[in-house]
XYZ file of C-alpha atoms in Angstrom:
755
model
C 72.830 -26.201 104.964
C 74.118 -22.863 104.272
C 71.463 -19.869 103.349
C 71.845 -16.106 101.864
C 69.991 -13.758 103.807
C 68.869 -10.581 102.632
C 70.007 -7.790 105.187
C 68.865 -4.770 103.644
C 69.696 -2.370 100.325
C 71.089 0.666 101.027
C 69.446 4.114 99.225
C 70.811 7.773 99.739
C 69.230 10.838 99.174
C 71.537 11.264 96.485
C 70.383 8.403 94.482
C 72.842 9.546 91.248
C 75.754 8.215 93.320
C 74.401 4.756 92.422
C 73.800 5.200 89.047
C 75.616 2.479 87.320
C 77.845 1.586 90.097
C 81.147 0.315 89.265
C 83.401 -0.162 92.286
C 83.033 -1.824 95.786
C 85.703 -2.408 98.622
C 85.477 -2.980 101.768
C 88.293 -1.177 104.356
C 89.514 -1.607 107.921
C 90.761 1.895 109.254
C 91.440 1.999 113.166
C 89.199 -0.940 113.977
C 86.185 0.173 111.969
C 84.821 -1.657 108.732
C 83.634 0.828 105.782
C 82.127 -0.169 102.520
C 82.849 2.101 100.229
C 81.243 2.409 96.551
C 81.927 4.861 93.512
C 79.766 5.598 89.950
C 80.993 4.869 86.721
C 79.533 7.980 85.730
C 78.642 10.000 88.145
C 81.619 10.979 90.121
C 80.276 10.561 93.295
C 81.317 8.046 96.450
C 79.609 6.421 99.104
C 80.825 4.599 102.517
C 79.032 2.852 104.966
C 79.924 1.379 108.298
C 79.160 -2.034 109.610
C 77.939 -1.824 112.742
C 76.657 -5.023 114.567
C 75.388 -6.561 111.085
C 73.931 -3.433 109.790
C 75.163 -0.667 107.097
C 75.108 2.758 108.747
C 75.497 5.953 106.445
C 78.765 7.352 107.376
C 80.406 9.917 104.432
C 79.779 10.750 100.547
C 82.529 12.404 98.396
C 81.684 14.325 94.993
C 84.644 13.593 92.952
C 84.136 15.663 89.790
C 82.469 19.272 89.353
C 79.318 17.527 88.113
C 77.821 13.894 85.919
C 80.807 13.302 83.635
C 80.310 10.141 81.470
C 82.960 8.130 82.034
C 84.589 9.710 84.607
C 86.078 8.354 87.798
C 84.390 5.128 88.448
C 87.140 2.950 90.489
C 88.526 2.699 93.828
C 91.017 1.306 95.079
C 92.912 0.997 98.579
C 96.373 1.844 99.321
C 98.239 0.666 102.299
C 101.146 1.687 103.727
C 102.648 1.497 107.322
C 102.181 5.375 107.678
C 99.177 5.914 106.883
C 95.818 4.279 104.678
C 94.653 5.704 101.172
C 92.134 5.686 98.706
C 92.794 6.178 95.102
C 90.142 7.527 92.829
C 90.030 8.390 89.044
C 89.540 7.735 85.713
C 92.557 8.577 83.452
C 91.952 11.495 80.273
C 88.670 11.673 81.148
C 89.063 12.304 85.496
C 91.548 13.380 87.367
C 93.581 10.836 90.039
C 92.480 11.924 93.631
C 94.590 10.596 96.897
C 92.048 10.526 99.817
C 93.707 10.271 103.296
C 91.436 6.930 104.597
C 90.041 8.218 108.861
C 88.637 6.146 111.314
C 86.071 9.036 111.473
C 83.805 9.424 108.487
C 86.312 7.677 106.168
C 87.035 10.444 103.216
C 89.907 12.462 104.923
C 91.920 14.940 103.119
C 91.603 15.185 99.281
C 94.708 15.541 97.132
C 94.888 15.930 93.407
C 97.002 13.966 91.120
C 95.961 15.490 88.246
C 95.489 13.691 84.637
C 97.579 10.854 83.021
C 98.244 12.049 79.312
C 100.093 8.973 78.765
C 97.154 6.987 78.904
C 95.045 7.294 75.683
C 91.481 6.509 78.256
C 90.386 5.702 81.102
C 92.110 3.067 83.866
C 90.202 1.414 85.421
C 90.094 -2.374 87.309
C 93.501 -1.405 88.887
C 95.798 -3.205 91.711
C 98.153 -1.905 93.965
C 101.885 -3.491 95.448
C 103.947 -1.224 97.708
C 107.852 -1.714 95.818
C 110.816 -1.435 97.396
C 110.885 2.134 97.061
C 108.110 2.499 99.281
C 106.125 3.951 96.686
C 102.721 2.280 95.487
C 102.917 0.607 92.137
C 99.356 1.097 89.985
C 98.271 -1.481 87.634
C 95.498 -1.870 85.269
C 93.384 -1.752 81.947
C 93.391 1.085 79.927
C 89.643 0.724 78.253
C 89.141 -0.444 75.437
C 93.067 -0.853 74.446
C 95.473 -3.917 74.384
C 97.849 -2.004 76.959
C 98.269 -1.785 81.029
C 98.277 1.250 82.987
C 100.979 1.604 85.125
C 101.064 4.279 87.645
C 103.839 5.091 90.356
C 102.224 7.310 93.533
C 104.789 8.501 96.290
C 101.762 8.739 98.938
C 104.625 11.110 100.819
C 105.001 13.819 98.267
C 101.344 12.987 96.965
C 101.980 12.778 93.452
C 102.395 10.785 90.625
C 106.235 9.801 90.085
C 105.547 7.836 86.975
C 103.135 6.945 84.490
C 102.555 4.671 81.320
C 101.762 2.332 79.374
C 102.613 -1.575 78.611
C 101.568 -3.299 75.563
C 100.825 -7.086 75.410
C 101.234 -7.772 71.763
C 98.258 -8.940 71.083
C 96.897 -9.666 67.685
C 93.838 -9.565 67.923
C 92.318 -5.583 67.665
C 90.466 -3.831 70.793
C 91.772 -6.764 73.015
C 91.415 -4.805 76.362
C 91.636 -6.506 79.612
C 88.381 -7.369 81.393
C 90.289 -8.356 84.912
C 93.422 -8.510 86.428
C 95.255 -8.745 90.013
C 98.126 -8.564 91.586
C 99.507 -11.358 93.591
C 102.209 -13.269 95.263
C 104.218 -16.458 95.333
C 106.735 -17.622 97.171
C 108.402 -14.247 96.464
C 107.504 -13.336 93.362
C 105.111 -10.952 92.407
C 102.676 -11.449 89.275
C 100.325 -8.578 87.252
C 97.653 -11.290 85.743
C 95.212 -10.435 83.028
C 92.158 -11.595 81.287
C 92.284 -10.552 77.591
C 88.694 -10.292 76.215
C 88.745 -10.707 72.442
C 91.719 -13.282 72.301
C 90.215 -14.923 75.826
C 93.725 -15.137 77.306
C 95.184 -15.037 80.614
C 98.640 -13.575 80.502
C 101.453 -13.323 83.338
C 103.908 -10.316 84.104
C 106.820 -10.571 86.785
C 106.853 -7.599 88.713
C 110.183 -6.612 89.232
C 109.325 -5.019 92.894
C 112.877 -2.444 92.708
C 111.564 -0.940 89.577
C 108.066 -1.979 88.922
C 109.184 -2.920 85.409
C 107.246 -5.974 84.270
C 108.401 -8.794 82.425
C 105.910 -11.602 80.969
C 106.196 -15.281 82.179
C 103.728 -17.202 81.334
C 99.953 -17.491 79.023
C 97.250 -19.770 78.530
C 94.310 -19.543 75.759
C 92.274 -22.416 73.957
C 95.343 -24.897 73.035
C 95.680 -24.922 77.340
C 92.087 -25.372 77.482
C 90.917 -22.178 79.262
C 87.696 -22.028 77.177
C 86.142 -19.351 78.656
C 84.628 -16.232 76.265
C 85.199 -12.253 77.484
C 86.682 -13.141 80.911
C 85.127 -10.073 83.519
C 86.617 -11.016 86.691
C 89.243 -12.399 88.684
C 90.227 -13.354 92.461
C 93.145 -15.085 93.761
C 93.534 -17.707 96.690
C 95.671 -20.037 98.339
C 94.938 -23.337 99.605
C 97.300 -25.672 101.387
C 100.367 -23.252 99.998
C 98.788 -23.889 96.381
C 97.502 -20.572 94.584
C 94.362 -20.548 92.572
C 93.415 -17.841 90.335
C 89.352 -17.958 89.806
C 88.058 -16.606 86.587
C 84.734 -15.104 85.674
C 83.839 -15.065 81.622
C 80.871 -13.042 80.629
C 80.018 -14.914 77.416
C 80.341 -17.920 78.905
C 78.985 -17.630 81.815
C 81.291 -19.734 83.269
C 84.039 -20.000 86.249
C 87.430 -21.364 85.721
C 89.979 -22.353 88.313
C 94.123 -21.951 87.190
C 96.451 -22.849 89.127
C 99.608 -20.788 89.362
C 102.869 -21.662 90.143
C 105.719 -19.834 91.727
C 107.577 -19.233 88.041
C 103.770 -18.368 86.419
C 103.092 -20.731 84.558
C 99.467 -21.663 84.664
C 97.315 -25.320 84.585
C 93.381 -25.513 84.584
C 91.720 -27.479 87.062
C 88.116 -26.666 86.677
C 86.065 -24.874 84.798
C 82.204 -24.427 85.379
C 79.065 -23.472 84.210
C 77.114 -20.910 86.261
C 74.254 -20.229 85.092
C 71.726 -23.337 85.683
C 71.143 -24.183 88.744
C 72.190 -20.379 90.376
C 70.485 -18.190 87.728
C 73.913 -16.061 87.849
C 73.962 -16.001 84.102
C 76.772 -13.899 81.958
C 79.715 -13.674 84.693
C 80.331 -10.090 85.770
C 81.913 -10.826 89.142
C 83.683 -12.739 91.334
C 85.386 -12.375 95.375
C 87.010 -14.721 96.989
C 87.824 -15.318 101.279
C 88.481 -17.203 103.684
C 86.259 -18.276 106.305
C 87.513 -20.091 109.131
C 89.925 -22.251 107.258
C 87.740 -22.933 104.485
C 87.490 -20.692 101.078
C 84.270 -19.343 99.501
C 84.109 -17.484 96.023
C 80.814 -15.756 95.531
C 79.815 -15.061 91.898
C 77.310 -12.427 90.617
C 76.453 -11.988 86.697
C 73.492 -10.485 84.781
C 70.073 -12.410 85.408
C 69.519 -11.624 89.026
C 71.586 -14.316 91.084
C 74.658 -14.789 93.639
C 75.626 -17.961 93.947
C 78.470 -18.766 97.000
C 80.933 -21.824 96.313
C 83.089 -23.697 98.160
C 86.361 -24.659 97.038
C 87.630 -27.951 98.018
C 91.395 -28.651 98.874
C 91.973 -29.840 94.884
C 91.109 -25.966 93.518
C 87.816 -27.945 92.563
C 83.963 -26.553 93.222
C 80.682 -26.836 94.689
C 78.041 -25.384 95.219
C 76.689 -24.610 98.493
C 74.056 -21.841 98.342
C 72.638 -19.294 95.575
C 70.089 -16.642 96.159
C 68.013 -14.726 93.414
C 66.672 -11.029 93.354
C 63.567 -9.463 93.930
C 62.013 -6.404 94.395
C 63.337 -5.323 97.610
C 66.850 -6.477 96.290
C 69.069 -5.101 93.196
C 70.353 -7.941 91.974
C 70.199 -7.404 88.388
C 73.117 -6.646 86.170
C 75.892 -6.967 88.519
C 78.763 -4.521 88.303
C 80.796 -6.028 91.135
C 80.751 -7.481 94.671
C 82.901 -7.443 97.918
C 82.742 -9.719 101.197
C 83.393 -9.749 104.479
C 84.631 -12.070 107.274
C 82.733 -12.012 110.644
C 82.664 -13.327 113.925
C 79.977 -15.625 112.744
C 79.177 -15.324 109.141
C 80.229 -13.649 106.399
C 78.770 -10.444 104.762
C 78.318 -10.330 100.393
C 77.823 -6.619 99.343
C 76.452 -6.208 95.648
C 76.244 -3.439 93.131
C 74.744 -3.185 90.340
C 75.097 -1.694 86.806
C 71.124 -0.697 86.529
C 69.482 -0.557 89.687
C 69.872 2.157 92.145
C 71.207 0.379 95.982
C 73.625 -1.212 98.013
C 72.440 -4.683 98.333
C 73.915 -6.527 101.644
C 73.294 -10.152 102.103
C 74.850 -12.140 104.802
C 76.199 -16.017 105.249
C 75.263 -17.009 108.892
C 77.935 -19.868 109.798
C 77.121 -20.383 113.185
C 75.270 -23.608 112.420
C 78.040 -24.648 109.906
C 80.700 -26.891 110.326
C 82.613 -26.213 107.201
C 84.620 -28.620 105.316
C 85.588 -32.184 106.517
C 87.578 -33.472 103.470
C 89.196 -36.937 103.215
C 92.437 -38.092 101.368
C 93.611 -41.056 98.628
C 93.185 -43.361 101.440
C 89.919 -45.330 101.969
C 88.993 -44.135 105.470
C 85.152 -43.224 107.094
C 84.158 -39.467 107.535
C 82.087 -38.792 110.224
C 80.257 -35.111 110.326
C 78.846 -33.230 113.157
C 75.605 -32.153 114.244
C 76.169 -28.768 112.235
C 75.968 -28.695 108.825
C 78.853 -30.344 106.743
C 80.825 -30.694 103.552
C 82.125 -33.537 103.473
C 83.961 -34.328 100.334
C 85.483 -38.115 99.913
C 88.527 -37.845 98.205
C 89.942 -40.770 96.269
C 89.586 -44.872 97.656
C 86.587 -46.427 98.817
C 85.040 -44.215 101.580
C 81.886 -44.353 104.069
C 80.479 -41.307 105.386
C 77.984 -40.272 108.126
C 76.711 -36.309 107.824
C 74.969 -36.392 111.513
C 72.048 -34.709 112.287
C 72.561 -31.603 110.270
C 71.741 -30.678 107.025
C 75.016 -31.999 104.752
C 76.452 -32.001 101.528
C 78.289 -35.304 100.360
C 80.963 -33.836 97.498
C 82.165 -37.068 95.701
C 85.389 -37.578 94.321
C 85.767 -39.450 90.705
C 88.338 -42.137 92.219
C 86.296 -45.775 90.044
C 85.403 -46.929 93.715
C 82.768 -47.714 95.994
C 81.574 -44.862 98.478
C 79.252 -45.694 100.879
C 76.838 -42.790 103.106
C 75.478 -44.119 105.901
C 72.647 -41.577 107.118
C 71.522 -40.154 104.184
C 68.197 -37.729 104.771
C 65.696 -37.368 102.045
C 65.053 -33.623 101.162
C 67.377 -32.437 103.850
C 70.856 -33.821 102.622
C 72.201 -32.881 99.211
C 75.043 -35.154 96.968
C 77.562 -33.899 94.586
C 78.368 -35.847 91.693
C 79.408 -33.073 89.615
C 83.408 -34.779 89.893
C 82.158 -37.523 88.344
C 83.703 -37.491 84.655
C 81.489 -36.658 81.931
C 78.386 -37.711 84.453
C 75.698 -33.970 84.302
C 72.202 -36.233 83.644
C 70.561 -38.192 86.318
C 69.977 -40.150 82.874
C 73.059 -41.451 83.249
C 73.081 -42.560 86.097
C 71.635 -46.240 87.136
C 69.656 -46.398 90.185
C 68.687 -50.037 92.095
C 66.658 -49.703 95.313
C 68.072 -51.609 98.308
C 66.772 -52.812 101.410
C 67.151 -48.826 103.813
C 68.708 -47.173 100.414
C 69.614 -47.235 96.973
C 72.611 -48.442 95.275
C 73.571 -45.504 92.020
C 75.825 -46.829 89.358
C 77.701 -44.817 86.661
C 80.417 -46.187 85.137
C 82.921 -47.407 87.105
C 81.739 -44.803 90.452
C 79.723 -46.875 92.534
C 77.782 -44.919 95.538
C 75.541 -46.531 98.138
C 72.861 -45.129 99.866
C 71.236 -46.183 103.124
C 68.619 -43.369 104.278
C 68.540 -42.616 108.201
C 65.512 -43.793 109.185
C 65.304 -47.364 107.347
C 62.954 -46.899 104.874
C 64.210 -47.726 100.884
C 64.889 -45.273 98.538
C 63.624 -44.674 94.735
C 65.077 -43.023 92.012
C 62.050 -41.102 91.492
C 63.177 -39.562 94.875
C 66.172 -37.283 93.475
C 65.783 -34.563 91.188
C 69.172 -32.795 89.086
C 69.144 -30.557 92.148
C 69.604 -33.178 95.059
C 72.522 -34.739 93.018
C 74.710 -32.028 91.666
C 75.780 -28.759 92.863
C 76.719 -27.419 89.583
C 77.411 -28.527 85.693
C 81.257 -28.731 85.116
C 83.086 -28.734 81.897
C 84.989 -31.747 81.722
C 88.714 -31.255 80.927
C 89.532 -32.739 78.077
C 93.120 -32.530 75.657
C 95.863 -33.606 78.156
C 99.059 -34.733 77.410
C 97.192 -37.795 76.496
C 94.522 -36.681 74.606
C 95.566 -33.400 72.926
C 93.164 -32.044 70.875
C 93.173 -31.360 66.592
C 93.397 -28.016 66.299
C 91.671 -26.403 62.745
C 91.362 -22.521 61.266
C 88.965 -21.589 58.956
C 89.588 -18.308 56.469
C 86.888 -15.339 55.781
C 86.057 -16.833 52.759
C 83.027 -19.338 53.056
C 84.878 -22.316 54.656
C 83.860 -25.881 55.228
C 85.444 -27.187 57.979
C 86.064 -31.086 58.490
C 86.854 -32.519 62.207
C 88.073 -36.067 63.421
C 86.889 -38.644 66.097
C 89.266 -37.428 68.199
C 89.266 -33.611 70.178
C 88.976 -30.672 67.990
C 89.070 -27.550 68.518
C 87.612 -25.413 65.537
C 88.090 -21.872 65.099
C 86.004 -20.505 61.686
C 86.652 -16.842 60.654
C 84.474 -14.695 58.500
C 82.426 -15.943 56.271
C 78.915 -18.253 55.486
C 80.821 -21.823 56.798
C 79.730 -24.993 57.479
C 80.869 -27.289 59.958
C 81.536 -30.804 60.843
C 83.433 -31.996 64.443
C 82.847 -35.585 64.095
C 83.405 -37.441 67.027
C 85.405 -36.381 69.588
C 84.652 -33.816 72.827
C 84.899 -30.890 70.707
C 85.043 -27.040 70.927
C 83.912 -25.141 68.197
C 83.968 -21.138 67.560
C 81.993 -20.448 63.995
C 83.042 -16.431 64.093
C 81.386 -13.976 61.988
C 78.963 -15.113 59.092
C 75.723 -17.748 59.035
C 77.353 -21.053 59.981
C 75.675 -24.474 59.414
C 77.482 -26.516 62.484
C 77.085 -30.022 63.165
C 79.419 -30.918 66.106
C 78.315 -35.117 66.100
C 78.886 -36.888 68.708
C 80.668 -36.192 71.647
C 80.118 -33.772 74.591
C 80.712 -30.607 72.414
C 81.191 -26.843 73.197
C 79.511 -25.232 70.695
C 80.137 -21.144 70.192
C 77.938 -19.319 67.138
C 79.434 -15.778 67.663
C 78.304 -12.991 65.226
C 75.556 -14.306 62.556
C 72.407 -16.291 62.142
C 73.377 -19.631 62.640
C 71.871 -23.149 62.326
C 73.634 -25.558 64.717
C 73.112 -29.262 65.721
C 74.731 -30.823 68.720
C 74.700 -34.063 67.950
C 74.562 -36.747 70.297
C 75.972 -36.606 73.695
C 75.747 -33.588 75.915
C 76.366 -30.583 74.450
C 76.409 -27.159 75.317
C 75.628 -24.825 72.819
C 76.183 -20.673 72.756
C 74.169 -18.781 70.028
C 75.619 -15.806 70.054
C 74.704 -12.718 68.224
C 72.123 -12.949 65.579
C 68.952 -15.227 65.163
C 70.067 -18.539 65.695
C 68.365 -22.218 64.693
C 69.516 -24.118 67.783
C 69.583 -27.924 68.017
C 70.926 -29.875 70.752
C 70.238 -33.176 69.509
C 70.083 -36.685 72.184
C 71.345 -36.452 75.144
C 71.184 -33.595 77.986
C 72.072 -30.680 76.391
C 72.347 -26.835 77.463
C 72.046 -24.006 75.063
C 71.405 -20.358 75.530
C 70.592 -18.649 72.405
C 72.411 -14.999 73.162
C 71.088 -12.163 71.328
C 68.811 -12.120 68.565
C 65.289 -13.954 67.642
C 66.359 -17.326 68.109
C 64.562 -21.128 67.652
C 66.156 -23.505 70.304
C 65.114 -27.060 70.646
C 66.151 -29.644 73.602
C 65.414 -33.664 72.565
C 65.316 -35.953 74.271
C 66.429 -36.203 78.301
C 66.897 -33.317 80.687
C 68.089 -29.936 78.760
C 68.141 -26.905 79.789
C 67.009 -23.903 77.156
C 67.907 -20.506 77.567
C 66.386 -17.379 75.581
C 68.006 -14.855 76.720
C 67.910 -11.991 74.436
C 65.501 -11.386 71.860
C 61.697 -12.817 71.098
C 63.080 -16.327 71.452
C 61.375 -19.446 70.740
C 62.070 -22.836 73.109
C 60.987 -26.124 72.474
C 61.022 -29.071 75.153
C 60.902 -32.889 74.081
C 61.237 -36.144 76.459
C 62.398 -35.658 79.862
C 62.860 -32.832 82.742
C 63.244 -30.030 80.964
C 64.258 -26.504 82.124
C 63.322 -23.125 79.790
C 64.156 -19.535 80.511
C 62.949 -17.047 78.370
C 65.262 -14.012 79.442
C 64.411 -10.705 77.922
C 61.795 -10.043 74.721
C 59.063 -11.651 74.195
C 59.183 -15.505 73.859
C 57.393 -18.663 72.994
C 57.911 -21.476 75.577
C 56.609 -25.072 74.989
C 57.229 -28.164 77.093
C 56.447 -31.434 75.674
C 56.298 -34.893 77.836
C 57.410 -34.860 81.414
C 57.611 -32.367 84.562
C 58.958 -29.223 82.776
C 59.890 -25.963 84.417
C 59.308 -22.820 82.258
C 60.180 -19.438 82.919
C 59.628 -16.761 81.228
C 61.494 -13.751 82.147
C 61.086 -10.010 80.872
C 58.576 -9.867 77.965
C 55.206 -10.553 77.071
C 55.375 -14.511 76.904
C 53.496 -17.017 76.607
C 53.913 -20.613 78.315
C 52.657 -24.057 77.011
C 53.727 -26.884 79.684
C 52.712 -30.040 78.048
C 51.601 -33.084 79.736
C 53.360 -33.856 82.804
C 53.204 -32.314 85.747
C 55.052 -28.872 84.619
C 56.000 -25.644 86.698
C 54.923 -21.978 84.957
C 56.767 -18.876 86.289
C 55.750 -15.817 83.684
C 57.967 -13.258 86.105
C 57.843 -9.977 84.082
C 55.528 -8.762 81.684
C 52.383 -9.459 80.282
C 52.042 -13.355 80.100
C 49.871 -16.014 79.280
C 50.187 -19.569 80.750
C 48.809 -22.668 79.419
C 49.434 -25.734 81.640
C 47.850 -28.112 79.252
C 47.774 -31.508 80.629
C 47.954 -32.705 84.099
C 48.362 -31.545 87.579
C 50.538 -27.955 87.052
C 51.891 -25.307 89.056
C 51.909 -21.436 88.693
C 54.285 -19.608 90.261
C 54.186 -15.862 90.819
C 56.706 -12.965 92.709
C 56.021 -9.030 93.110
C 55.969 -7.320 89.317
C 54.815 -10.553 87.603
C 52.795 -8.323 85.101
C 49.170 -8.747 83.701
C 48.821 -12.627 83.358
C 46.367 -14.940 82.549
C 46.052 -18.590 83.398
C 44.098 -20.763 80.446
C 42.879 -24.162 81.152
C 43.445 -23.999 84.837
C 41.722 -27.789 85.962
C 39.894 -27.175 88.977
C 39.376 -31.045 89.236
C 42.961 -31.738 89.196
C 43.768 -29.152 91.886
C 46.290 -27.553 90.288
C 48.257 -24.777 92.371
C 48.615 -21.266 91.870
C 52.262 -20.597 93.814
C 52.146 -17.065 95.653
C 54.599 -17.556 98.134
C 56.978 -14.659 96.748
C 53.908 -12.374 96.231
C 54.542 -9.879 99.225
C 51.420 -8.344 99.294
C 49.587 -11.877 99.667
C 49.606 -13.644 102.737
C 47.059 -15.866 102.882
C 43.756 -17.306 101.867
C 42.469 -15.306 104.354
C 44.141 -12.174 102.788
C 43.548 -13.119 99.081
C 39.516 -13.585 99.209
C 38.986 -9.970 101.614
C 41.503 -7.809 99.590
C 42.674 -9.133 96.139
C 39.761 -11.756 94.827
C 37.409 -10.787 92.526
C 35.909 -11.769 88.981
C 35.576 -10.605 85.298
C 32.364 -9.503 83.619
C 32.737 -12.843 82.146
C 32.892 -14.942 85.154
C 36.662 -15.425 85.348
C 38.525 -15.153 88.693
C 41.321 -12.492 88.783
C 43.803 -12.023 91.359
C 44.087 -7.986 91.696
C 47.133 -6.344 93.390
C 46.936 -2.898 91.290
C 46.214 -2.393 87.292
C 49.456 -3.726 86.554
C 49.484 -6.844 88.461
C 46.826 -9.241 87.782
C 46.201 -12.204 87.406
C 43.346 -14.007 85.315
C 42.111 -17.146 85.827
C 40.089 -18.029 82.238
C 37.234 -19.837 82.415
C 36.972 -20.642 86.477
C 34.765 -18.671 88.533
C 35.626 -17.235 92.290
C 33.304 -19.628 93.312
C 35.315 -22.614 92.533
C 38.867 -22.204 93.540
C 39.818 -23.617 97.024
C 42.159 -22.874 99.752
C 44.168 -25.694 99.076
C 44.629 -24.875 95.182
C 46.906 -21.704 96.597
C 50.619 -21.950 98.208
C 51.151 -18.763 100.167
């Protein structure tokens, strides 16, 4: 199975060059591979060379006379037939500079191009295309404005030959561009931008003779683009089809959009990034082709990097992810860049809040890549390597072989068979089955040497590789889903009803069909009723009852009260102190900013407090709860729950069932309560206390992610002490202590620990 490894986190003597790193570029000059970074505030750039799989520091460059807030936070590679260049600069607060790229120490001679008075603020997120005249057209966002910044650079004369802006006429104030790129399709060149207030994708065609832009197409919620606050974008081509991949911050989502030769856009896939990968609010996406397959790396604000594989139809499956540790700088990711080498993929990650450039690596030597079926009924056989097998439509038979394989099942209403499933080694992705996102929706029937899994008109028969029977209890959510997919509703045969509120206190009633409801300011009451609704509450202290259906609800600003109702809902509280209740079935709830109260109900819910001092309450089902920032209270209930405190001084209560409790940062109080629980710690865990640790149940303390403790012998010899009151303590230093209340040192045994 694909695995992301940490290679190094690079630092230099002048750490201010890494403060708020905003951009990474990978460039190849004279056959040598360089990784360049620049800070958003520092005016400093650094360069490494990738040598034999490791980064070697080769150059640094001061771009301004001192540390200047807002200065020169962007790097753009300019490629011409005669010479490669690097463009830096930020418009009004920092002069543009053209740097000759050479094959020795990368940063060659530098020419100041001056500032641009046509820009009202900084230019960032730039992309380029060479015009018919030989000049380089540079396009990007003007910070805080509904404008595109346009430059034409004469690399021969080393001057800016033209500069200006293009307004895109948004009727939303401060509808700034969050992500943009230049791409080409069938001889047409396009500039694509995603705006952050109207949440719209807009397409302009570029006249390569003159550099002028002509609007061609757009996509918003009316065309099923449900992302909020787009932050990042990349373009790929598979089988002659162009796709845009858009990451959205507030909705923690990734969107795949097909782009036609005339610029028109069609939604293909929408997935939630956070529930499995710990990416959180998406801030960076990057794509790369490797051995004929297309991979997508995604980062966000919660310390995770996820790697997705794009399937032939443009949809995604998650193949791996990695979570931050003390050795890495993955919090609040600002940019990601990729490089495809002979045996794997290098991933370079920068943070907006931590020092250093983190180098990750995906070793592909044991990976066979994608085996994709067609629309026909067929037999697909894997290799001895790790395969990803996508069955396509039709009644198919799949056989993975001896590797750690991932089987991805299409929605086709057919019976498919996997012949040699290796429990605990192979995985399955059923997220393409329409409307499915919970184990509770599946029917399991044990059969000789396997199991039959049924959902609606979909059926999957698994036969174990060793001939043993399989049972429903053998499978967790992570065994059968690699991601959370948002159903694409409201197409030609299921058009959505659009309803709009006013600036006053409105009462809005939806229909029994699919609704898209846009409230405005004011304290509104919104009732979705039936259908898979999308509700935007706007500002104000709103009351929302979404009703039946798989709803997506955005509370936005204000202290909102939101009820998801029946079926599987996704709720975003937004700003304010919210009360959020998912209702029955499997829900995903994000508190957002403010001190929120979040309730799961029946089924396997995923609850995220995010910012603020939040209270999270689970219920029946295998719940996943993460407090996030702030001093949070998390309470599981029945069944085996997973509780993650996040930053802050948190209190975690598992309830009944075999729960997993992880306090994470801060000084946490951990109560396992009923049944045999597991308490998990990693580096920098704080001063934590475990209450009601049951030695008779042989509960577990997992220290495998604590780098300073390597074994039971090491624990006893160097870290295990006892308080004056007789409670055992695991001591690293004054800031990292685990107290096991009421349990003495002599009561602990090695089988209670994982190292």
